[in-house]
Amino acid sequence: MLEVHDQAGVRVLVLARPERMNALNPELLSALRRALKEAARDGGVRAVMLTGKGRAFSAGQDLEAVPEDRDYARVLGDYIPVIEALFALEKPVVAAVNGVAAGAGMSLALAADLRVMAEGAFFSPAFVRVGLVPDAGMSYFLPRLVGVGRALDWCYRSPRIGPEEARTAGLVSKVFPDAGFFEAALAFAAELAAGPTRAYALTKRLLWRNLEATLSGALAYEAENQAAAGATEDHAEGLRAFLEKRAPEFKGR
Ligand code: T3D
């Protein structure tokens, strides 16, 4: 259901219900929540990559697992801790969108720090197709990532958002060919795993929090976080490496 392995400092989490297009059900969400907690705790993990098995990233909510009473507040109770865990993770999180990412599957990808996608993949908000509103974080992340106008357009029409549109909108960092997609996405994540982990974590916090800040608040928060980054071993190594004209060897501390 969820396959977990480590490669090159990256904790790879593979949504693995390929026969159902990796649709999300309570068991898969619970496994994902546990895996994210473990990735946060494990000091050897320097980045996380979330991807899907087979031809989908995730087709969203398992529509066969919708409870008869359609108590969506209860269903969403399984999603909220997963989205919060992705957002809180103090390590780079990459969604490697190997195939369709629809509905709550797209929401999962939006909650990652960065997204890369395969040439044959597409996003689809999908919620409107079943008469629902965006959830699992989509209403929070999508307008912040691509602007309210485009987010509304996508949520109303639920088009297939392919690589070109996704890249133009700033939704994805890179598009890789379908053949060799996993390896290319892993190399992208591995590069982040070799970086200054604490500085990434502080940058993530800084950028998101300062979206809501005044200028003076933002400047003060930058100073606070720079003080924290400046106290890391990786900063000292970065300075040393510059002076010694060599590549830095960051340890994530
Ligand atoms: O509580 C809450 O509020 C949380 C709610 C979240 C809401 C959502 O996530 S709403 C959006 C839910 N997702 C969708 O509406 C997408 C539904 N799926 C599709 O539109 C298509 O399946 C795809 C575009 C993803 C792929 O199409 P295609 O033609 O490549 O494949 P397919 O034949 O449709 O799907 C393959 C199998 O996966 C098929 O099963 P079968 O016939 O081989 O036994 C299909 O039923 C199954 N499948 C696909 N999506 C889902 C699914 N099974 C359960 N839930 C799915 N979401």
PDB file of C-alpha atoms and ligand atoms in Angstrom:
ATOM      1  CA  MET A   1       0.000   0.000   0.000  1.00  0.00           C
ATOM      2  CA  LEU A   2       2.872   2.357   0.902  1.00  0.00           C
ATOM      3  CA  GLU A   3       6.367   1.292  -0.138  1.00  0.00           C
ATOM      4  CA  VAL A   4       9.211   2.919   1.754  1.00  0.00           C
ATOM      5  CA  HIS A   5      12.908   2.796   1.024  1.00  0.00           C
ATOM      6  CA  ASP A   6      16.026   4.967   1.302  1.00  0.00           C
ATOM      7  CA  GLN A   7      18.245   5.974  -1.578  1.00  0.00           C
ATOM      8  CA  ALA A   8      21.028   8.585  -1.535  1.00  0.00           C
ATOM      9  CA  GLY A   9      19.808  10.197   1.705  1.00  0.00           C
ATOM     10  CA  VAL A  10      16.257  10.395   0.332  1.00  0.00           C
ATOM     11  CA  ARG A  11      13.344   8.633   2.029  1.00  0.00           C
ATOM     12  CA  VAL A  12      11.284   7.473  -0.941  1.00  0.00           C
ATOM     13  CA  LEU A  13       7.583   6.985  -0.238  1.00  0.00           C
ATOM     14  CA  VAL A  14       5.680   5.212  -2.997  1.00  0.00           C
ATOM     15  CA  LEU A  15       1.877   5.249  -3.010  1.00  0.00           C
ATOM     16  CA  ALA A  16       1.269   1.698  -4.061  1.00  0.00           C
ATOM     17  CA  ARG A  17      -2.312   0.825  -4.983  1.00  0.00           C
ATOM     18  CA  PRO A  18      -1.685   0.808  -8.730  1.00  0.00           C
ATOM     19  CA  GLU A  19      -4.845  -1.155  -9.531  1.00  0.00           C
ATOM     20  CA  ARG A  20      -6.876   1.776  -8.104  1.00  0.00           C
ATOM     21  CA  MET A  21      -4.601   4.506  -9.519  1.00  0.00           C
ATOM     22  CA  ASN A  22      -3.174   4.949  -5.979  1.00  0.00           C
ATOM     23  CA  ALA A  23      -6.517   6.296  -4.753  1.00  0.00           C
ATOM     24  CA  LEU A  24      -6.333   7.370  -1.114  1.00  0.00           C
ATOM     25  CA  ASN A  25      -8.152   5.418   1.564  1.00  0.00           C
ATOM     26  CA  PRO A  26      -7.863   5.549   5.378  1.00  0.00           C
ATOM     27  CA  GLU A  27      -5.230   2.768   5.481  1.00  0.00           C
ATOM     28  CA  LEU A  28      -2.965   4.441   2.929  1.00  0.00           C
ATOM     29  CA  LEU A  29      -3.342   7.849   4.595  1.00  0.00           C
ATOM     30  CA  SER A  30      -2.544   6.360   7.967  1.00  0.00           C
ATOM     31  CA  ALA A  31       0.574   4.611   6.583  1.00  0.00           C
ATOM     32  CA  LEU A  32       1.648   7.893   5.003  1.00  0.00           C
ATOM     33  CA  ARG A  33       1.195   9.763   8.261  1.00  0.00           C
ATOM     34  CA  ARG A  34       3.337   7.217  10.124  1.00  0.00           C
ATOM     35  CA  ALA A  35       6.014   7.268   7.411  1.00  0.00           C
ATOM     36  CA  LEU A  36       6.246  11.076   7.487  1.00  0.00           C
ATOM     37  CA  LYS A  37       6.604  11.040  11.265  1.00  0.00           C
ATOM     38  CA  GLU A  38       9.397   8.480  10.970  1.00  0.00           C
ATOM     39  CA  ALA A  39      11.138  10.483   8.214  1.00  0.00           C
ATOM     40  CA  ALA A  40      11.046  13.563  10.465  1.00  0.00           C
ATOM     41  CA  ARG A  41      12.605  11.617  13.341  1.00  0.00           C
ATOM     42  CA  ASP A  42      15.336   9.814  11.375  1.00  0.00           C
ATOM     43  CA  GLY A  43      18.494  11.920  11.252  1.00  0.00           C
ATOM     44  CA  GLY A  44      19.809   9.922   8.277  1.00  0.00           C
ATOM     45  CA  VAL A  45      16.928  11.164   6.118  1.00  0.00           C
ATOM     46  CA  ARG A  46      17.848  14.470   4.464  1.00  0.00           C
ATOM     47  CA  ALA A  47      14.963  14.723   1.951  1.00  0.00           C
ATOM     48  CA  VAL A  48      11.681  12.989   1.204  1.00  0.00           C
ATOM     49  CA  MET A  49      10.317  12.050  -2.207  1.00  0.00           C
ATOM     50  CA  LEU A  50       6.685  11.108  -2.643  1.00  0.00           C
ATOM     51  CA  THR A  51       5.683   9.314  -5.823  1.00  0.00           C
ATOM     52  CA  GLY A  52       3.211   6.771  -7.165  1.00  0.00           C
ATOM     53  CA  LYS A  53       3.486   3.194  -8.396  1.00  0.00           C
ATOM     54  CA  GLY A  54       2.286   2.368 -11.881  1.00  0.00           C
ATOM     55  CA  ARG A  55       0.731   4.940 -14.175  1.00  0.00           C
ATOM     56  CA  ALA A  56      -0.729   7.336 -11.565  1.00  0.00           C
ATOM     57  CA  PHE A  57       0.637   9.583  -8.851  1.00  0.00           C
ATOM     58  CA  SER A  58      -2.768   9.402  -7.159  1.00  0.00           C
ATOM     59  CA  ALA A  59      -6.351   9.623  -8.412  1.00  0.00           C
ATOM     60  CA  GLY A  60      -7.361  11.277  -5.124  1.00  0.00           C
ATOM     61  CA  GLN A  61      -9.966  10.088  -2.692  1.00  0.00           C
ATOM     62  CA  ASP A  62     -10.888   6.439  -3.192  1.00  0.00           C
ATOM     63  CA  LEU A  63     -14.401   7.023  -4.460  1.00  0.00           C
ATOM     64  CA  GLU A  64     -15.333   3.462  -3.509  1.00  0.00           C
ATOM     65  CA  ALA A  65     -14.381   4.192   0.114  1.00  0.00           C
ATOM     66  CA  VAL A  66     -16.643   7.234   0.545  1.00  0.00           C
ATOM     67  CA  PRO A  67     -18.810   6.468   3.588  1.00  0.00           C
ATOM     68  CA  GLU A  68     -22.532   6.015   2.954  1.00  0.00           C
ATOM     69  CA  ASP A  69     -23.401   9.000   5.144  1.00  0.00           C
ATOM     70  CA  ARG A  70     -20.891  11.122   3.134  1.00  0.00           C
ATOM     71  CA  ASP A  71     -19.554  12.558   6.363  1.00  0.00           C
ATOM     72  CA  TYR A  72     -16.682  14.387   4.684  1.00  0.00           C
ATOM     73  CA  ALA A  73     -15.626  16.143   7.867  1.00  0.00           C
ATOM     74  CA  ARG A  74     -14.790  12.690   9.211  1.00  0.00           C
ATOM     75  CA  VAL A  75     -13.103  11.581   5.978  1.00  0.00           C
ATOM     76  CA  LEU A  76     -10.973  14.718   6.015  1.00  0.00           C
ATOM     77  CA  GLY A  77      -9.852  13.859   9.523  1.00  0.00           C
ATOM     78  CA  ASP A  78      -7.599  11.269   7.835  1.00  0.00           C
ATOM     79  CA  TYR A  79      -6.114  13.836   5.451  1.00  0.00           C
ATOM     80  CA  ILE A  80      -5.442  16.742   7.803  1.00  0.00           C
ATOM     81  CA  PRO A  81      -2.552  15.158   9.778  1.00  0.00           C
ATOM     82  CA  VAL A  82      -0.890  14.053   6.525  1.00  0.00           C
ATOM     83  CA  ILE A  83      -1.029  17.522   4.965  1.00  0.00           C
ATOM     84  CA  GLU A  84       0.162  19.076   8.237  1.00  0.00           C
ATOM     85  CA  ALA A  85       3.020  16.574   8.495  1.00  0.00           C
ATOM     86  CA  LEU A  86       4.158  17.318   4.932  1.00  0.00           C
ATOM     87  CA  PHE A  87       4.104  21.049   5.615  1.00  0.00           C
ATOM     88  CA  ALA A  88       5.849  20.748   8.981  1.00  0.00           C
ATOM     89  CA  LEU A  89       8.639  18.437   7.786  1.00  0.00           C
ATOM     90  CA  GLU A  90      11.961  20.180   8.292  1.00  0.00           C
ATOM     91  CA  LYS A  91      13.548  18.472   5.292  1.00  0.00           C
ATOM     92  CA  PRO A  92      12.942  19.146   1.609  1.00  0.00           C
ATOM     93  CA  VAL A  93       9.881  17.302   0.307  1.00  0.00           C
ATOM     94  CA  VAL A  94       9.614  16.598  -3.412  1.00  0.00           C
ATOM     95  CA  ALA A  95       6.467  15.293  -5.072  1.00  0.00           C
ATOM     96  CA  ALA A  96       7.565  13.286  -8.092  1.00  0.00           C
ATOM     97  CA  VAL A  97       4.388  13.328 -10.150  1.00  0.00           C
ATOM     98  CA  ASN A  98       4.810  10.293 -12.363  1.00  0.00           C
ATOM     99  CA  GLY A  99       1.237  10.219 -13.710  1.00  0.00           C
ATOM    100  CA  VAL A 100      -2.184  11.688 -13.025  1.00  0.00           C
ATOM    101  CA  ALA A 101      -2.533  13.652  -9.769  1.00  0.00           C
ATOM    102  CA  ALA A 102      -6.260  14.266  -9.319  1.00  0.00           C
ATOM    103  CA  GLY A 103      -8.360  15.713  -6.514  1.00  0.00           C
ATOM    104  CA  ALA A 104      -6.819  14.994  -3.144  1.00  0.00           C
ATOM    105  CA  GLY A 105      -3.903  13.387  -5.017  1.00  0.00           C
ATOM    106  CA  MET A 106      -3.152  16.805  -6.459  1.00  0.00           C
ATOM    107  CA  SER A 107      -3.573  18.281  -2.959  1.00  0.00           C
ATOM    108  CA  LEU A 108      -0.868  15.931  -1.663  1.00  0.00           C
ATOM    109  CA  ALA A 109       1.520  17.110  -4.382  1.00  0.00           C
ATOM    110  CA  LEU A 110       0.719  20.755  -3.602  1.00  0.00           C
ATOM    111  CA  ALA A 111       1.667  20.261   0.052  1.00  0.00           C
ATOM    112  CA  ALA A 112       5.184  19.172  -0.951  1.00  0.00           C
ATOM    113  CA  ASP A 113       7.879  21.864  -1.097  1.00  0.00           C
ATOM    114  CA  LEU A 114       8.685  21.218  -4.749  1.00  0.00           C
ATOM    115  CA  ARG A 115       7.158  19.253  -7.584  1.00  0.00           C
ATOM    116  CA  VAL A 116       8.685  17.596 -10.607  1.00  0.00           C
ATOM    117  CA  MET A 117       6.564  15.863 -13.218  1.00  0.00           C
ATOM    118  CA  ALA A 118       6.826  13.349 -16.017  1.00  0.00           C
ATOM    119  CA  GLU A 119       6.083  14.449 -19.574  1.00  0.00           C
ATOM    120  CA  GLY A 120       3.031  12.199 -19.675  1.00  0.00           C
ATOM    121  CA  ALA A 121       1.655  13.258 -16.278  1.00  0.00           C
ATOM    122  CA  PHE A 122      -1.081  15.762 -15.574  1.00  0.00           C
ATOM    123  CA  PHE A 123      -2.795  17.466 -12.663  1.00  0.00           C
ATOM    124  CA  SER A 124      -6.551  17.695 -12.362  1.00  0.00           C
ATOM    125  CA  PRO A 125      -8.292  19.472  -9.469  1.00  0.00           C
ATOM    126  CA  ALA A 126     -11.220  17.062 -10.118  1.00  0.00           C
ATOM    127  CA  PHE A 127     -13.244  18.042  -7.047  1.00  0.00           C
ATOM    128  CA  VAL A 128     -15.799  19.965  -9.115  1.00  0.00           C
ATOM    129  CA  ARG A 129     -16.375  16.891 -11.269  1.00  0.00           C
ATOM    130  CA  VAL A 130     -17.927  15.154  -8.285  1.00  0.00           C
ATOM    131  CA  GLY A 131     -19.630  18.311  -6.983  1.00  0.00           C
ATOM    132  CA  LEU A 132     -17.141  18.993  -4.192  1.00  0.00           C
ATOM    133  CA  VAL A 133     -14.928  21.906  -3.177  1.00  0.00           C
ATOM    134  CA  PRO A 134     -11.110  21.762  -3.094  1.00  0.00           C
ATOM    135  CA  ASP A 135      -9.851  20.251   0.132  1.00  0.00           C
ATOM    136  CA  ALA A 136      -6.878  18.459   1.719  1.00  0.00           C
ATOM    137  CA  GLY A 137      -5.004  21.768   1.516  1.00  0.00           C
ATOM    138  CA  MET A 138      -5.708  22.642  -2.118  1.00  0.00           C
ATOM    139  CA  SER A 139      -7.620  25.822  -1.253  1.00  0.00           C
ATOM    140  CA  TYR A 140      -4.604  26.946   0.794  1.00  0.00           C
ATOM    141  CA  PHE A 141      -1.697  25.962  -1.445  1.00  0.00           C
ATOM    142  CA  LEU A 142      -3.018  26.378  -4.976  1.00  0.00           C
ATOM    143  CA  PRO A 143      -3.797  30.143  -4.889  1.00  0.00           C
ATOM    144  CA  ARG A 144      -0.523  30.790  -3.087  1.00  0.00           C
ATOM    145  CA  LEU A 145       1.435  28.831  -5.686  1.00  0.00           C
ATOM    146  CA  VAL A 146      -0.249  30.012  -8.892  1.00  0.00           C
ATOM    147  CA  GLY A 147      -2.423  33.022  -7.912  1.00  0.00           C
ATOM    148  CA  VAL A 148      -6.127  33.202  -7.096  1.00  0.00           C
ATOM    149  CA  GLY A 149      -7.243  33.856 -10.697  1.00  0.00           C
ATOM    150  CA  ARG A 150      -5.569  30.775 -12.113  1.00  0.00           C
ATOM    151  CA  ALA A 151      -6.537  28.656  -9.090  1.00  0.00           C
ATOM    152  CA  LEU A 152     -10.209  29.578  -9.532  1.00  0.00           C
ATOM    153  CA  ASP A 153     -10.017  28.874 -13.258  1.00  0.00           C
ATOM    154  CA  TRP A 154      -8.487  25.447 -12.644  1.00  0.00           C
ATOM    155  CA  CYS A 155     -10.880  24.589  -9.813  1.00  0.00           C
ATOM    156  CA  TYR A 156     -13.972  25.624 -11.832  1.00  0.00           C
ATOM    157  CA  ARG A 157     -13.014  23.891 -15.068  1.00  0.00           C
ATOM    158  CA  SER A 158     -10.824  21.073 -13.762  1.00  0.00           C
ATOM    159  CA  PRO A 159      -8.776  20.876 -16.959  1.00  0.00           C
ATOM    160  CA  ARG A 160      -5.943  18.430 -17.502  1.00  0.00           C
ATOM    161  CA  ILE A 161      -2.934  20.527 -16.503  1.00  0.00           C
ATOM    162  CA  GLY A 162      -0.019  19.110 -18.422  1.00  0.00           C
ATOM    163  CA  PRO A 163       3.722  19.801 -18.082  1.00  0.00           C
ATOM    164  CA  GLU A 164       3.822  22.947 -20.205  1.00  0.00           C
ATOM    165  CA  GLU A 165       0.989  24.688 -18.358  1.00  0.00           C
ATOM    166  CA  ALA A 166       2.238  23.462 -14.977  1.00  0.00           C
ATOM    167  CA  ARG A 167       5.726  24.774 -15.650  1.00  0.00           C
ATOM    168  CA  THR A 168       4.510  28.119 -16.979  1.00  0.00           C
ATOM    169  CA  ALA A 169       2.341  28.539 -13.875  1.00  0.00           C
ATOM    170  CA  GLY A 170       5.281  27.767 -11.581  1.00  0.00           C
ATOM    171  CA  LEU A 171       3.620  24.636 -10.261  1.00  0.00           C
ATOM    172  CA  VAL A 172       6.533  22.352 -11.125  1.00  0.00           C
ATOM    173  CA  SER A 173      10.294  22.893 -11.013  1.00  0.00           C
ATOM    174  CA  LYS A 174      11.263  20.371 -13.685  1.00  0.00           C
ATOM    175  CA  VAL A 175       9.697  18.127 -16.287  1.00  0.00           C
ATOM    176  CA  PHE A 176      11.500  14.875 -17.033  1.00  0.00           C
ATOM    177  CA  PRO A 177      10.877  12.309 -19.800  1.00  0.00           C
ATOM    178  CA  ASP A 178       8.610   9.396 -18.862  1.00  0.00           C
ATOM    179  CA  ALA A 179      11.445   6.952 -19.522  1.00  0.00           C
ATOM    180  CA  GLY A 180      13.812   7.180 -16.568  1.00  0.00           C
ATOM    181  CA  PHE A 181      11.481   9.512 -14.667  1.00  0.00           C
ATOM    182  CA  PHE A 182      12.037   7.873 -11.287  1.00  0.00           C
ATOM    183  CA  GLU A 183      15.831   8.098 -11.589  1.00  0.00           C
ATOM    184  CA  ALA A 184      15.718  11.729 -12.740  1.00  0.00           C
ATOM    185  CA  ALA A 185      13.347  12.704  -9.928  1.00  0.00           C
ATOM    186  CA  LEU A 186      15.485  10.851  -7.409  1.00  0.00           C
ATOM    187  CA  ALA A 187      18.610  12.665  -8.604  1.00  0.00           C
ATOM    188  CA  PHE A 188      16.732  15.957  -8.142  1.00  0.00           C
ATOM    189  CA  ALA A 189      15.770  14.991  -4.569  1.00  0.00           C
ATOM    190  CA  ALA A 190      19.260  13.604  -3.840  1.00  0.00           C
ATOM    191  CA  GLU A 191      20.787  16.964  -4.703  1.00  0.00           C
ATOM    192  CA  LEU A 192      18.582  18.535  -2.039  1.00  0.00           C
ATOM    193  CA  ALA A 193      19.492  15.740   0.383  1.00  0.00           C
ATOM    194  CA  ALA A 194      23.147  16.734   0.039  1.00  0.00           C
ATOM    195  CA  GLY A 195      22.360  20.368   0.875  1.00  0.00           C
ATOM    196  CA  PRO A 196      22.268  22.400   4.102  1.00  0.00           C
ATOM    197  CA  THR A 197      19.169  20.782   5.642  1.00  0.00           C
ATOM    198  CA  ARG A 198      18.691  23.284   8.469  1.00  0.00           C
ATOM    199  CA  ALA A 199      18.952  26.243   6.092  1.00  0.00           C
ATOM    200  CA  TYR A 200      16.298  24.640   3.877  1.00  0.00           C
ATOM    201  CA  ALA A 201      13.998  24.120   6.862  1.00  0.00           C
ATOM    202  CA  LEU A 202      14.439  27.700   8.033  1.00  0.00           C
ATOM    203  CA  THR A 203      13.919  29.002   4.471  1.00  0.00           C
ATOM    204  CA  LYS A 204      10.673  27.056   4.162  1.00  0.00           C
ATOM    205  CA  ARG A 205       9.367  28.469   7.422  1.00  0.00           C
ATOM    206  CA  LEU A 206      10.527  31.971   6.512  1.00  0.00           C
ATOM    207  CA  LEU A 207       8.956  32.117   3.068  1.00  0.00           C
ATOM    208  CA  TRP A 208       5.587  30.722   4.088  1.00  0.00           C
ATOM    209  CA  ARG A 209       5.308  32.734   7.275  1.00  0.00           C
ATOM    210  CA  ASN A 210       6.420  35.991   5.652  1.00  0.00           C
ATOM    211  CA  LEU A 211       3.590  35.706   3.115  1.00  0.00           C
ATOM    212  CA  GLU A 212       1.365  36.927   5.922  1.00  0.00           C
ATOM    213  CA  ALA A 213       3.838  39.416   7.455  1.00  0.00           C
ATOM    214  CA  THR A 214       4.358  43.169   7.348  1.00  0.00           C
ATOM    215  CA  LEU A 215       7.710  44.301   5.939  1.00  0.00           C
ATOM    216  CA  SER A 216       9.110  45.081   9.358  1.00  0.00           C
ATOM    217  CA  GLY A 217       7.845  41.763  10.698  1.00  0.00           C
ATOM    218  CA  ALA A 218       9.397  39.960   7.716  1.00  0.00           C
ATOM    219  CA  LEU A 219      12.753  41.669   8.191  1.00  0.00           C
ATOM    220  CA  ALA A 220      12.804  40.785  11.873  1.00  0.00           C
ATOM    221  CA  TYR A 221      11.878  37.164  11.160  1.00  0.00           C
ATOM    222  CA  GLU A 222      14.643  36.971   8.526  1.00  0.00           C
ATOM    223  CA  ALA A 223      17.155  38.215  11.093  1.00  0.00           C
ATOM    224  CA  GLU A 224      15.964  35.652  13.643  1.00  0.00           C
ATOM    225  CA  ASN A 225      16.246  32.791  11.158  1.00  0.00           C
ATOM    226  CA  GLN A 226      19.579  33.982   9.789  1.00  0.00           C
ATOM    227  CA  ALA A 227      20.942  33.903  13.320  1.00  0.00           C
ATOM    228  CA  ALA A 228      19.824  30.276  13.567  1.00  0.00           C
ATOM    229  CA  ALA A 229      21.278  29.385  10.144  1.00  0.00           C
ATOM    230  CA  GLY A 230      24.494  31.197  10.995  1.00  0.00           C
ATOM    231  CA  ALA A 231      24.959  28.957  14.022  1.00  0.00           C
ATOM    232  CA  THR A 232      24.900  25.701  12.003  1.00  0.00           C
ATOM    233  CA  GLU A 233      27.909  23.534  11.165  1.00  0.00           C
ATOM    234  CA  ASP A 234      26.825  23.665   7.544  1.00  0.00           C
ATOM    235  CA  HIS A 235      27.218  27.440   7.468  1.00  0.00           C
ATOM    236  CA  ALA A 236      30.744  27.134   8.885  1.00  0.00           C
ATOM    237  CA  GLU A 237      31.506  24.465   6.269  1.00  0.00           C
ATOM    238  CA  GLY A 238      30.052  26.650   3.498  1.00  0.00           C
ATOM    239  CA  LEU A 239      32.320  29.538   4.474  1.00  0.00           C
ATOM    240  CA  ARG A 240      35.376  27.259   4.764  1.00  0.00           C
ATOM    241  CA  ALA A 241      34.687  25.654   1.408  1.00  0.00           C
ATOM    242  CA  PHE A 242      34.360  29.047  -0.277  1.00  0.00           C
ATOM    243  CA  LEU A 243      37.679  30.236   1.128  1.00  0.00           C
ATOM    244  CA  GLU A 244      39.379  26.948   0.221  1.00  0.00           C
ATOM    245  CA  LYS A 245      37.863  27.071  -3.292  1.00  0.00           C
ATOM    246  CA  ARG A 246      36.193  23.644  -3.065  1.00  0.00           C
ATOM    247  CA  ALA A 247      32.648  22.303  -3.039  1.00  0.00           C
ATOM    248  CA  PRO A 248      31.057  22.277   0.434  1.00  0.00           C
ATOM    249  CA  GLU A 249      30.277  18.987   2.147  1.00  0.00           C
ATOM    250  CA  PHE A 250      27.120  19.672   4.072  1.00  0.00           C
ATOM    251  CA  LYS A 251      26.145  17.321   6.880  1.00  0.00           C
ATOM    252  CA  GLY A 252      22.652  18.600   7.567  1.00  0.00           C
ATOM    253  CA  ARG A 253      23.587  20.012  10.952  1.00  0.00           C
TER     254      ARG A 253
HETATM  255  O1  T3D B   1     -13.523  13.592   1.983  1.00  0.00           O
HETATM  256  C1  T3D B   1     -13.026  14.384   1.217  1.00  0.00           C
HETATM  257  O2  T3D B   1     -13.507  15.467   0.958  1.00  0.00           O
HETATM  258  C2  T3D B   1     -11.778  13.973   0.546  1.00  0.00           C
HETATM  259  C3  T3D B   1     -12.145  14.066  -0.842  1.00  0.00           C
HETATM  260  C4  T3D B   1     -11.333  14.256  -1.785  1.00  0.00           C
HETATM  261  C5  T3D B   1     -12.016  14.408  -3.033  1.00  0.00           C
HETATM  262  C6  T3D B   1     -11.303  13.939  -4.199  1.00  0.00           C
HETATM  263  O3  T3D B   1     -10.171  13.519  -4.252  1.00  0.00           O
HETATM  264  S1  T3D B   1     -12.375  14.120  -5.412  1.00  0.00           S
HETATM  265  C7  T3D B   1     -11.534  13.522  -6.764  1.00  0.00           C
HETATM  266  C8  T3D B   1     -11.510  12.063  -6.797  1.00  0.00           C
HETATM  267  N1  T3D B   1     -10.840  11.627  -7.964  1.00  0.00           N
HETATM  268  C9  T3D B   1     -11.393  11.680  -9.167  1.00  0.00           C
HETATM  269  O4  T3D B   1     -12.477  12.175  -9.401  1.00  0.00           O
HETATM  270  C10 T3D B   1     -10.611  10.997 -10.249  1.00  0.00           C
HETATM  271  C11 T3D B   1     -11.359   9.748 -10.673  1.00  0.00           C
HETATM  272  N2  T3D B   1     -10.618   9.021 -11.652  1.00  0.00           N
HETATM  273  C12 T3D B   1     -10.514   9.411 -12.936  1.00  0.00           C
HETATM  274  O5  T3D B   1     -11.017  10.449 -13.359  1.00  0.00           O
HETATM  275  C13 T3D B   1      -9.767   8.491 -13.843  1.00  0.00           C
HETATM  276  O6  T3D B   1      -9.761   7.202 -13.272  1.00  0.00           O
HETATM  277  C14 T3D B   1      -8.317   8.956 -14.101  1.00  0.00           C
HETATM  278  C15 T3D B   1      -8.326  10.233 -14.961  1.00  0.00           C
HETATM  279  C16 T3D B   1      -7.568   9.183 -12.797  1.00  0.00           C
HETATM  280  C17 T3D B   1      -7.582   7.852 -14.892  1.00  0.00           C
HETATM  281  O7  T3D B   1      -8.340   7.486 -16.016  1.00  0.00           O
HETATM  282  P1  T3D B   1      -7.931   6.182 -16.871  1.00  0.00           P
HETATM  283  O8  T3D B   1      -8.899   6.090 -17.995  1.00  0.00           O
HETATM  284  O9  T3D B   1      -6.487   6.264 -17.202  1.00  0.00           O
HETATM  285  O10 T3D B   1      -8.087   4.944 -15.849  1.00  0.00           O
HETATM  286  P2  T3D B   1      -9.438   4.311 -15.294  1.00  0.00           P
HETATM  287  O11 T3D B   1      -9.806   3.120 -16.108  1.00  0.00           O
HETATM  288  O12 T3D B   1     -10.486   5.352 -15.130  1.00  0.00           O
HETATM  289  O13 T3D B   1      -8.973   3.855 -13.823  1.00  0.00           O
HETATM  290  C18 T3D B   1      -8.284   2.633 -13.584  1.00  0.00           C
HETATM  291  C19 T3D B   1      -8.906   1.974 -12.374  1.00  0.00           C
HETATM  292  O14 T3D B   1      -8.723   2.816 -11.253  1.00  0.00           O
HETATM  293  C20 T3D B   1     -10.418   1.807 -12.559  1.00  0.00           C
HETATM  294  O15 T3D B   1     -10.792   0.626 -11.906  1.00  0.00           O
HETATM  295  P3  T3D B   1     -11.234  -0.691 -12.763  1.00  0.00           P
HETATM  296  O16 T3D B   1     -12.348  -0.264 -13.650  1.00  0.00           O
HETATM  297  O17 T3D B   1      -9.988  -1.066 -13.522  1.00  0.00           O
HETATM  298  O18 T3D B   1     -11.623  -1.695 -11.721  1.00  0.00           O
HETATM  299  C21 T3D B   1     -10.977   2.987 -11.787  1.00  0.00           C
HETATM  300  O19 T3D B   1     -12.277   2.773 -11.291  1.00  0.00           O
HETATM  301  C22 T3D B   1      -9.966   3.086 -10.631  1.00  0.00           C
HETATM  302  N3  T3D B   1      -9.968   4.432 -10.056  1.00  0.00           N
HETATM  303  C23 T3D B   1      -9.543   5.564 -10.648  1.00  0.00           C
HETATM  304  N4  T3D B   1      -9.717   6.596  -9.833  1.00  0.00           N
HETATM  305  C24 T3D B   1     -10.256   6.106  -8.711  1.00  0.00           C
HETATM  306  C25 T3D B   1     -10.422   4.713  -8.848  1.00  0.00           C
HETATM  307  N5  T3D B   1     -10.951   3.965  -7.883  1.00  0.00           N
HETATM  308  C26 T3D B   1     -11.340   4.575  -6.749  1.00  0.00           C
HETATM  309  N6  T3D B   1     -11.209   5.907  -6.548  1.00  0.00           N
HETATM  310  C27 T3D B   1     -10.684   6.698  -7.489  1.00  0.00           C
HETATM  311  N7  T3D B   1     -10.541   8.019  -7.240  1.00  0.00           N
END
